[in-house]
């Protein structure tokens, strides 16, 4: 390492944020990346540890110590090459990944872990600023055609990898713009959509064809966004292409079956968040769900719930409350017990800091209102013992609620799509496909593959990129008999 004693000399420095009163005025990103001098110091904190657990803590197996050392030496060009060797889209993960690599950092056992995510963010932004991120078109064409269904991180990663080894790749997206949940779901203040747009331009220069507003399937449920203007049946897709990759998201939301669920003002999070994304893009949205001047209750304590909090505050909500069914986690994990794995601990997002009352171990019993519109939420306290939940006696309370957002996770991919392809499913309703061996990422249907949330269920963007890359190698092997793509 460039600075053998750096981890003993320097403290971790977080990326700074614009103040809440400034960032709440718009939907722009507000994280300020490290300066060159700050990044150099943070790179110097990387230890020369015998086994860099961060490599395996990261789902795409980023070669983290190498690019930390290169940043310490000021060699951003080579650092970018090392970063891109394992991750097609570090500008996505450098902004919205929860950084499981940092939980696996060896320095984190006894000190604050290396700021891996902030260094990744710095490297890729330097790469774009200096014009180092350029198209890498294949030197030859194989004559093979691959269809990718879904343009989220799994689909984009698979498409880019396959195009770079000479296959003709077409990406189909049911929305009107490319990006999947990256485009419609993740707020612009966490990741501006220009990052997607320039990657799409790069991939088009590499030969990838994008077709938007196209639904692959036969039917689609009403509670999942669908802006398609054209439908293609799976059998037609299978006839036209040599391989098909199902890379859609886990879009089926978990519902809340309580009395009053049908009242106006009760919405899934993904009814709310994509609308603001579209407005930010300049679209007109009919009957937009707005939190302006309203008392908002968000049910669900994860990232989607946090995104509802941040968006509601930017729209000018009168109040925002967030409930979580599970008990409040500890503020600090038991490192000797959980390291190097992802710990359960209290996490406070930037959206929470902007204004939100949070509560844990709360269950919603019913929703009440007048004239068909929600006005209040009736909830109770719960206790957890041996994995079972019981209501705390005499703990019922009510809360004013003009808007209720259901952000309790996603149960599976949309079943209609999997049924249309007639692929086997696992017990959770995902496309059934292994990740190892000769049948890697293959479904039960010949030449149909599955990757990302469509195969593994709701997960992280970084896991989707990993699966997209690995699936691309499996498809290349299927088409060509062998592959030079990385595993």
Coordinates of C-alpha atoms in Angstrom, one line a residue:
X1 CA 0.0 0.0 0.0
X2 CA 1.1 3.6 -0.6
X3 CA 0.8 4.5 3.0
X4 CA 1.4 1.5 5.2
X5 CA 0.5 3.4 8.4
X6 CA -2.3 5.5 7.0
X7 CA -5.0 3.6 8.9
X8 CA -3.3 4.6 12.2
X9 CA -2.8 8.2 11.2
X10 CA -6.0 9.3 9.5
X11 CA -9.6 9.3 10.5
X12 CA -12.6 8.5 8.2
X13 CA -14.1 11.5 6.5
X14 CA -17.7 11.3 5.3
X15 CA -18.9 13.0 2.1
X16 CA -20.7 16.2 3.1
X17 CA -24.2 17.2 2.3
X18 CA -25.9 20.5 1.5
X19 CA -28.0 21.7 4.5
X20 CA -31.6 20.4 4.6
X21 CA -33.1 23.8 4.2
X22 CA -31.1 24.2 0.9
X23 CA -31.7 20.8 -0.5
X24 CA -35.4 20.6 0.2
X25 CA -35.9 23.4 -2.3
X26 CA -35.4 21.1 -5.3
X27 CA -34.9 17.5 -6.4
X28 CA -31.2 17.7 -7.3
X29 CA -28.4 15.6 -5.8
X30 CA -26.9 17.2 -2.6
X31 CA -24.0 14.9 -1.8
X32 CA -20.6 16.6 -2.2
X33 CA -17.9 14.2 -3.2
X34 CA -14.4 14.3 -1.7
X35 CA -11.7 16.7 -3.0
X36 CA -8.6 15.1 -4.5
X37 CA -6.7 15.7 -1.2
X38 CA -9.5 14.2 0.9
X39 CA -9.7 11.2 -1.4
X40 CA -6.0 10.7 -1.1
X41 CA -6.2 10.6 2.7
X42 CA -9.2 8.2 2.6
X43 CA -7.4 5.9 0.2
X44 CA -4.4 5.9 2.5
X45 CA -6.6 4.4 5.3
X46 CA -6.9 1.2 3.4
X47 CA -4.8 -1.4 5.3
X48 CA -2.5 -3.9 3.8
X49 CA -4.6 -6.6 5.3
X50 CA -3.8 -10.3 4.5
X51 CA -7.3 -11.1 3.3
X52 CA -9.3 -8.1 2.0
X53 CA -12.8 -9.2 3.1
X54 CA -14.2 -6.1 1.3
X55 CA -13.7 -8.0 -2.0
X56 CA -16.3 -10.6 -1.0
X57 CA -18.4 -8.2 1.0
X58 CA -19.0 -6.4 -2.3
X59 CA -21.4 -8.5 -4.5
X60 CA -19.6 -7.5 -7.7
X61 CA -16.2 -8.4 -6.0
X62 CA -14.7 -4.9 -6.6
X63 CA -10.9 -5.0 -6.4
X64 CA -11.1 -2.3 -3.7
X65 CA -7.6 -2.3 -2.2
X66 CA -6.1 -1.8 -5.7
X67 CA -8.1 1.3 -6.5
X68 CA -7.7 2.7 -3.0
X69 CA -4.0 2.6 -3.5
X70 CA -4.2 4.1 -7.0
X71 CA -6.3 7.0 -5.6
X72 CA -3.8 7.5 -2.8
X73 CA -1.1 7.9 -5.6
X74 CA -3.4 10.2 -7.6
X75 CA -3.7 7.8 -10.5
X76 CA -7.4 8.1 -11.2
X77 CA -7.2 6.8 -14.8
X78 CA -5.9 3.4 -13.8
X79 CA -8.2 3.4 -10.8
X80 CA -11.2 3.8 -13.2
X81 CA -10.0 0.8 -15.2
X82 CA -9.8 -1.4 -12.1
X83 CA -13.2 -0.2 -11.0
X84 CA -14.8 -0.8 -14.4
X85 CA -13.3 -4.3 -14.6
X86 CA -15.9 -5.5 -12.1
X87 CA -18.7 -2.9 -12.2
X88 CA -20.3 -1.5 -15.3
X89 CA -22.0 1.3 -13.5
X90 CA -20.1 2.6 -10.5
X91 CA -21.9 6.0 -10.8
X92 CA -25.1 4.1 -9.7
X93 CA -23.5 2.1 -6.9
X94 CA -21.4 5.0 -5.8
X95 CA -24.6 6.9 -5.1
X96 CA -27.2 4.5 -4.0
X97 CA -25.5 1.3 -2.8
X98 CA -25.6 0.8 1.0
X99 CA -22.0 -0.3 0.8
X100 CA -21.9 -3.9 2.3
X101 CA -18.2 -3.7 1.4
X102 CA -17.6 -1.3 4.2
X103 CA -19.3 -3.6 6.7
X104 CA -16.7 -6.2 5.6
X105 CA -13.7 -3.9 5.9
X106 CA -11.0 -5.3 8.2
X107 CA -10.3 -1.8 9.7
X108 CA -13.9 -1.7 10.7
X109 CA -13.4 -4.3 13.4
X110 CA -11.6 -1.8 15.6
X111 CA -12.1 1.6 13.9
X112 CA -14.4 3.3 11.4
X113 CA -14.1 1.4 8.1
X114 CA -12.5 2.8 5.0
X115 CA -14.8 5.1 3.1
X116 CA -15.0 2.8 0.1
X117 CA -18.2 4.1 -1.3
X118 CA -17.0 7.8 -1.3
X119 CA -13.8 6.8 -3.1
X120 CA -15.8 4.9 -5.7
X121 CA -18.0 7.9 -6.2
X122 CA -14.9 10.1 -6.6
X123 CA -13.3 7.8 -9.2
X124 CA -16.2 7.5 -11.5
X125 CA -17.0 11.2 -11.4
X126 CA -13.4 12.0 -12.2
X127 CA -13.7 9.5 -15.1
X128 CA -16.7 11.3 -16.6
X129 CA -15.2 14.7 -16.0
X130 CA -12.0 13.8 -17.9
X131 CA -13.7 12.0 -20.8
X132 CA -12.3 8.6 -19.9
X133 CA -15.6 6.8 -20.0
X134 CA -16.0 6.0 -23.7
X135 CA -17.8 3.4 -25.8
X136 CA -16.1 0.0 -26.2
X137 CA -17.7 -1.5 -29.3
X138 CA -16.9 -5.0 -30.3
X139 CA -14.2 -5.6 -32.9
X140 CA -16.4 -8.2 -34.7
X141 CA -20.0 -9.3 -34.8
X142 CA -21.1 -12.9 -33.9
X143 CA -24.4 -12.8 -35.8
X144 CA -26.2 -13.8 -32.7
X145 CA -29.2 -11.9 -31.4
X146 CA -30.1 -11.5 -27.7
X147 CA -33.3 -9.9 -26.2
X148 CA -33.1 -8.4 -22.8
X149 CA -36.5 -7.9 -21.0
X150 CA -36.1 -5.0 -18.5
X151 CA -33.7 -2.1 -18.5
X152 CA -32.8 -1.9 -14.8
X153 CA -29.3 -2.5 -13.6
X154 CA -29.4 -6.2 -14.3
X155 CA -30.7 -5.8 -17.9
X156 CA -28.3 -2.9 -18.6
X157 CA -25.2 -4.8 -17.3
X158 CA -26.1 -8.0 -19.2
X159 CA -26.7 -6.0 -22.4
X160 CA -23.5 -4.0 -22.2
X161 CA -21.4 -7.1 -21.6
X162 CA -23.0 -9.1 -24.5
X163 CA -22.7 -6.2 -26.9
X164 CA -19.0 -5.8 -26.1
X165 CA -18.4 -9.4 -27.3
X166 CA -20.2 -8.9 -30.6
X167 CA -23.8 -10.0 -30.0
X168 CA -26.7 -7.9 -31.4
X169 CA -28.6 -6.9 -28.2
X170 CA -32.0 -5.4 -28.0
X171 CA -33.3 -4.1 -24.6
X172 CA -37.1 -4.0 -24.2
X173 CA -38.6 -1.7 -21.5
X174 CA -42.3 -1.2 -20.7
X175 CA -41.8 2.3 -19.5
X176 CA -41.3 5.3 -21.7
X177 CA -37.6 5.8 -20.7
X178 CA -34.8 3.4 -20.0
X179 CA -33.6 2.6 -16.5
X180 CA -36.2 0.5 -14.7
X181 CA -36.4 1.3 -11.0
X182 CA -33.3 3.5 -11.4
X183 CA -35.4 5.8 -13.6
X184 CA -38.8 5.5 -12.0
X185 CA -38.6 4.9 -8.2
X186 CA -35.3 6.2 -7.0
X187 CA -35.7 9.9 -6.4
X188 CA -33.7 12.3 -8.4
X189 CA -32.2 13.8 -5.2
X190 CA -30.5 10.4 -4.6
X191 CA -29.5 9.9 -8.3
X192 CA -30.1 12.3 -11.1
X193 CA -31.2 10.6 -14.3
X194 CA -28.5 12.2 -16.4
X195 CA -26.3 9.4 -15.1
X196 CA -28.6 6.9 -16.8
X197 CA -28.9 8.9 -20.0
X198 CA -25.1 9.1 -20.7
X199 CA -24.7 5.3 -20.1
X200 CA -27.5 4.7 -22.6
X201 CA -25.7 6.9 -25.1
X202 CA -22.5 4.9 -24.5
X203 CA -24.3 1.6 -24.9
X204 CA -26.0 2.8 -28.1
X205 CA -22.6 3.6 -29.5
X206 CA -21.6 0.1 -28.6
X207 CA -24.4 -1.3 -30.7
X208 CA -27.2 -1.9 -28.1
X209 CA -30.7 -1.2 -29.4
X210 CA -33.3 0.1 -26.9
X211 CA -37.1 -0.2 -27.4
X212 CA -39.2 1.6 -24.9
X213 CA -43.0 1.4 -24.2
X214 CA -43.0 -2.2 -25.1
X215 CA -44.5 -4.8 -22.9
X216 CA -43.3 -8.4 -23.2
X217 CA -46.1 -10.7 -22.1
X218 CA -49.9 -11.0 -22.4
X219 CA -51.5 -9.4 -19.3
X220 CA -50.3 -7.0 -16.6
X221 CA -51.7 -6.3 -13.1
X222 CA -53.3 -2.9 -12.4
X223 CA -51.3 -2.2 -9.3
X224 CA -47.9 -2.1 -11.1
X225 CA -46.9 0.8 -13.4
X226 CA -47.2 0.0 -17.1
X227 CA -46.8 2.7 -19.7
X228 CA -46.4 0.4 -22.7
X229 CA -48.0 1.2 -26.0
X230 CA -47.0 -2.0 -27.7
X231 CA -47.1 -5.7 -26.7
X232 CA -45.0 -8.5 -27.9
X233 CA -45.8 -12.1 -27.0
X234 CA -43.0 -14.3 -25.6
X235 CA -43.3 -16.9 -28.4
X236 CA -42.6 -14.2 -31.0
X237 CA -39.6 -13.0 -29.0
X238 CA -38.2 -16.5 -28.8
X239 CA -38.6 -17.0 -32.5
X240 CA -36.7 -13.8 -33.4
X241 CA -33.8 -14.0 -30.9
X242 CA -31.2 -16.7 -30.2
X243 CA -31.4 -16.0 -26.4
X244 CA -33.8 -14.1 -24.1
X245 CA -32.8 -12.7 -20.7
X246 CA -35.6 -11.9 -18.2
X247 CA -34.2 -9.1 -16.2
X248 CA -37.2 -7.2 -14.9
X249 CA -37.6 -6.1 -11.3
X250 CA -39.5 -7.5 -8.3
X251 CA -42.4 -5.1 -8.9
X252 CA -45.2 -6.8 -7.0
X253 CA -45.7 -4.7 -3.9
X254 CA -46.6 -6.1 -0.5
X255 CA -50.2 -5.0 0.4
X256 CA -51.8 -4.1 3.7
X257 CA -55.0 -6.1 4.1
X258 CA -56.7 -4.0 6.8
X259 CA -60.1 -2.4 7.0
X260 CA -60.1 0.9 5.1
X261 CA -57.4 -0.1 2.7
X262 CA -59.7 0.9 -0.2
X263 CA -60.0 4.6 1.0
X264 CA -58.7 7.3 -1.3
X265 CA -55.3 8.6 -0.2
X266 CA -53.9 5.1 0.5
X267 CA -51.3 4.3 -2.1
X268 CA -48.4 2.0 -2.8
X269 CA -45.1 3.8 -2.7
X270 CA -44.6 3.0 -6.4
X271 CA -47.8 4.8 -7.3
X272 CA -46.2 8.0 -5.7
X273 CA -42.5 8.0 -6.4
X274 CA -42.5 7.5 -10.2
X275 CA -44.9 10.4 -10.7
X276 CA -42.5 12.8 -9.2
X277 CA -39.7 11.3 -11.4
X278 CA -41.8 12.0 -14.4
X279 CA -42.6 15.6 -13.3
X280 CA -38.9 16.2 -12.8
X281 CA -38.3 15.0 -16.4
X282 CA -40.8 17.6 -17.7
X283 CA -43.8 15.3 -18.2
X284 CA -47.3 16.3 -17.3
X285 CA -48.9 13.9 -14.8
X286 CA -52.6 13.7 -14.6
X287 CA -54.0 13.6 -11.0
X288 CA -50.5 13.5 -9.4
X289 CA -50.4 12.3 -5.8
X290 CA -49.1 15.4 -3.9
X291 CA -48.2 15.6 -0.2
X292 CA -48.4 19.4 -0.2
X293 CA -49.9 20.6 3.1
X294 CA -50.9 17.0 4.1
X295 CA -50.2 14.8 7.0
X296 CA -48.3 11.8 5.6
X297 CA -47.9 8.4 7.2
X298 CA -45.3 6.0 5.6
X299 CA -45.7 2.3 6.6
X300 CA -42.4 0.5 6.1
X301 CA -39.0 1.4 7.4
X302 CA -36.7 0.6 4.5
X303 CA -35.2 2.5 1.6
X304 CA -38.5 2.9 -0.3
X305 CA -40.1 4.3 2.8
X306 CA -37.2 6.7 3.2
X307 CA -37.7 7.8 -0.4
X308 CA -41.4 8.6 0.3
X309 CA -40.3 10.7 3.3
X310 CA -37.8 12.7 1.3
X311 CA -40.2 13.3 -1.6
X312 CA -43.1 14.2 0.8
X313 CA -40.9 16.8 2.5
X314 CA -39.9 18.3 -0.8
X315 CA -43.5 18.6 -1.8
X316 CA -44.3 20.5 1.4
X317 CA -46.0 18.0 3.6
X318 CA -47.5 19.3 6.9
X319 CA -46.0 16.3 8.8
X320 CA -44.4 13.0 8.0
X321 CA -44.5 9.9 10.2
X322 CA -42.9 6.6 9.5
X323 CA -43.8 3.3 11.1
X324 CA -41.9 0.0 11.1
X325 CA -43.4 -3.3 12.2
X326 CA -40.1 -4.7 13.5
X327 CA -38.5 -3.5 16.8
X328 CA -36.1 -0.7 16.8
X329 CA -32.6 -2.1 16.0
X330 CA -29.5 -1.3 18.2
X331 CA -27.6 1.9 17.4
X332 CA -24.4 -0.1 17.2
X333 CA -23.9 -3.6 16.0
X334 CA -22.0 -6.3 17.9
X335 CA -19.0 -6.4 15.6
X336 CA -17.3 -9.5 17.0
X337 CA -20.6 -11.4 16.4
X338 CA -21.5 -10.1 12.9
X339 CA -18.4 -9.0 11.1
X340 CA -17.8 -9.3 8.1
X341 CA -21.5 -9.6 7.4
X342 CA -24.1 -6.9 6.9
X343 CA -25.3 -6.0 10.4
X344 CA -28.7 -5.1 11.7
X345 CA -28.4 -1.7 13.3
X346 CA -30.3 1.6 13.3
X347 CA -29.8 3.5 10.1
X348 CA -30.8 7.1 9.6
X349 CA -31.0 8.3 6.0
X350 CA -30.6 11.9 4.8
X351 CA -34.3 12.0 4.2
X352 CA -35.0 11.2 7.9
X353 CA -32.7 14.1 8.8
X354 CA -34.8 16.4 6.7
X355 CA -37.8 16.0 8.9
X356 CA -39.6 12.8 10.0
X357 CA -41.0 11.2 13.2
X358 CA -40.1 7.5 13.3
X359 CA -41.5 4.7 15.3
X360 CA -40.9 1.0 15.6
X361 CA -42.9 -2.1 16.7
X362 CA -46.1 -0.5 15.4
X363 CA -48.8 -2.5 13.5
X364 CA -51.6 -0.8 11.6
X365 CA -55.0 -2.2 12.6
X366 CA -57.3 -0.1 10.3
X367 CA -57.7 3.1 8.3
X368 CA -60.7 5.4 8.8
X369 CA -62.1 8.3 6.9
X370 CA -65.2 10.1 5.7
X371 CA -66.6 10.4 2.2
X372 CA -64.4 7.6 1.0
X373 CA -61.2 9.4 1.9
X374 CA -58.7 8.5 4.6
X375 CA -58.5 10.8 7.6
X376 CA -56.7 8.7 10.3
X377 CA -54.8 5.6 11.0
X378 CA -55.5 3.3 13.9
X379 CA -52.4 1.4 15.1
X380 CA -51.1 -0.5 18.1
X381 CA -47.8 -1.4 19.8
X382 CA -46.5 -4.9 19.3
X383 CA -44.0 -7.2 21.0
X384 CA -41.7 -9.8 19.4
X385 CA -40.8 -13.0 21.1
X386 CA -39.3 -16.1 19.6
X387 CA -40.1 -14.7 16.2
X388 CA -43.8 -14.2 16.9
X389 CA -45.6 -10.9 17.1
X390 CA -48.2 -10.1 19.8
X391 CA -50.2 -6.9 20.4
X392 CA -49.4 -5.0 23.5
X393 CA -52.6 -4.7 25.6
X394 CA -54.2 -1.2 25.8
X395 CA -51.6 0.2 23.3
X396 CA -54.0 1.2 20.5
X397 CA -53.6 4.8 19.3
X398 CA -54.6 6.9 16.3
X399 CA -52.8 9.3 14.0
X400 CA -54.1 11.9 11.6
X401 CA -53.4 10.8 8.0
X402 CA -54.3 12.5 4.8
X403 CA -51.9 10.3 2.8
X404 CA -50.8 6.8 3.6
X405 CA -47.9 5.3 1.6
X406 CA -47.4 1.5 1.7
X407 CA -43.6 0.9 1.5
X408 CA -43.4 -2.6 2.9
X409 CA -41.2 -4.2 0.3
X410 CA -41.9 -6.2 -2.8
X411 CA -42.9 -9.9 -2.7
X412 CA -41.9 -11.1 -6.2
X413 CA -41.6 -10.2 -9.9
X414 CA -44.9 -9.8 -11.7
X415 CA -46.3 -13.3 -12.1
X416 CA -48.0 -12.6 -15.4
X417 CA -44.6 -12.2 -17.2
X418 CA -43.2 -15.4 -15.8
X419 CA -46.4 -17.3 -16.6
X420 CA -46.4 -15.9 -20.1
X421 CA -42.9 -17.4 -20.7
X422 CA -44.0 -20.7 -18.9
X423 CA -40.9 -20.7 -16.8
X424 CA -40.7 -22.7 -13.5
X425 CA -40.8 -20.6 -10.4
X426 CA -39.3 -21.1 -6.9
X427 CA -41.2 -21.0 -3.7
X428 CA -41.2 -17.2 -3.5
X429 CA -42.5 -16.7 -7.1
X430 CA -39.2 -15.9 -8.7
X431 CA -37.9 -17.4 -12.0
X432 CA -36.2 -20.6 -11.0
X433 CA -32.6 -20.6 -12.2
X434 CA -29.3 -21.7 -10.7
X435 CA -26.2 -19.5 -10.6
X436 CA -23.6 -22.2 -10.8
X437 CA -22.8 -25.1 -13.1
X438 CA -23.7 -25.9 -16.7
X439 CA -27.2 -24.5 -16.3
X440 CA -26.1 -21.2 -14.8
X441 CA -29.0 -18.6 -15.1
X442 CA -31.0 -20.9 -17.4
X443 CA -34.7 -21.2 -16.7
X444 CA -36.7 -24.3 -17.5
X445 CA -37.5 -22.9 -20.9
X446 CA -34.8 -23.5 -23.6
X447 CA -32.7 -20.4 -24.4
X448 CA -34.6 -18.3 -21.8
X449 CA -32.4 -17.0 -19.0
X450 CA -33.2 -14.9 -15.8
X451 CA -31.1 -12.5 -13.7
X452 CA -31.5 -9.8 -11.1
X453 CA -34.6 -9.4 -9.1
X454 CA -36.5 -11.5 -11.6
X455 CA -34.5 -14.4 -10.4
X456 CA -33.4 -13.6 -6.8
X457 CA -36.3 -11.4 -5.7
X458 CA -36.1 -7.9 -4.2
X459 CA -32.5 -7.0 -3.7
X460 CA -29.8 -4.3 -4.2
X461 CA -28.7 -2.5 -7.4
X462 CA -25.2 -4.0 -6.9
X463 CA -26.6 -7.5 -6.8
X464 CA -28.5 -6.8 -10.0
X465 CA -25.3 -5.7 -11.7
X466 CA -23.5 -8.8 -10.5
X467 CA -26.2 -11.1 -11.8
X468 CA -26.5 -9.2 -15.1
X469 CA -22.8 -9.7 -15.7
X470 CA -22.8 -13.3 -14.7
X471 CA -25.9 -14.0 -16.8
X472 CA -24.2 -12.4 -19.8
X473 CA -21.3 -14.8 -19.5
X474 CA -23.7 -17.8 -19.3
X475 CA -25.6 -16.6 -22.4
X476 CA -22.3 -16.0 -24.3
X477 CA -21.2 -19.6 -23.4
X478 CA -24.6 -20.9 -24.5
X479 CA -24.3 -19.1 -27.9
X480 CA -20.6 -19.6 -28.6
X481 CA -19.6 -22.6 -26.7
X482 CA -17.2 -20.6 -24.5
X483 CA -16.8 -17.1 -23.2
X484 CA -14.0 -14.6 -22.4
X485 CA -16.4 -12.5 -20.3
X486 CA -15.5 -12.4 -16.6
X487 CA -17.3 -14.6 -14.2

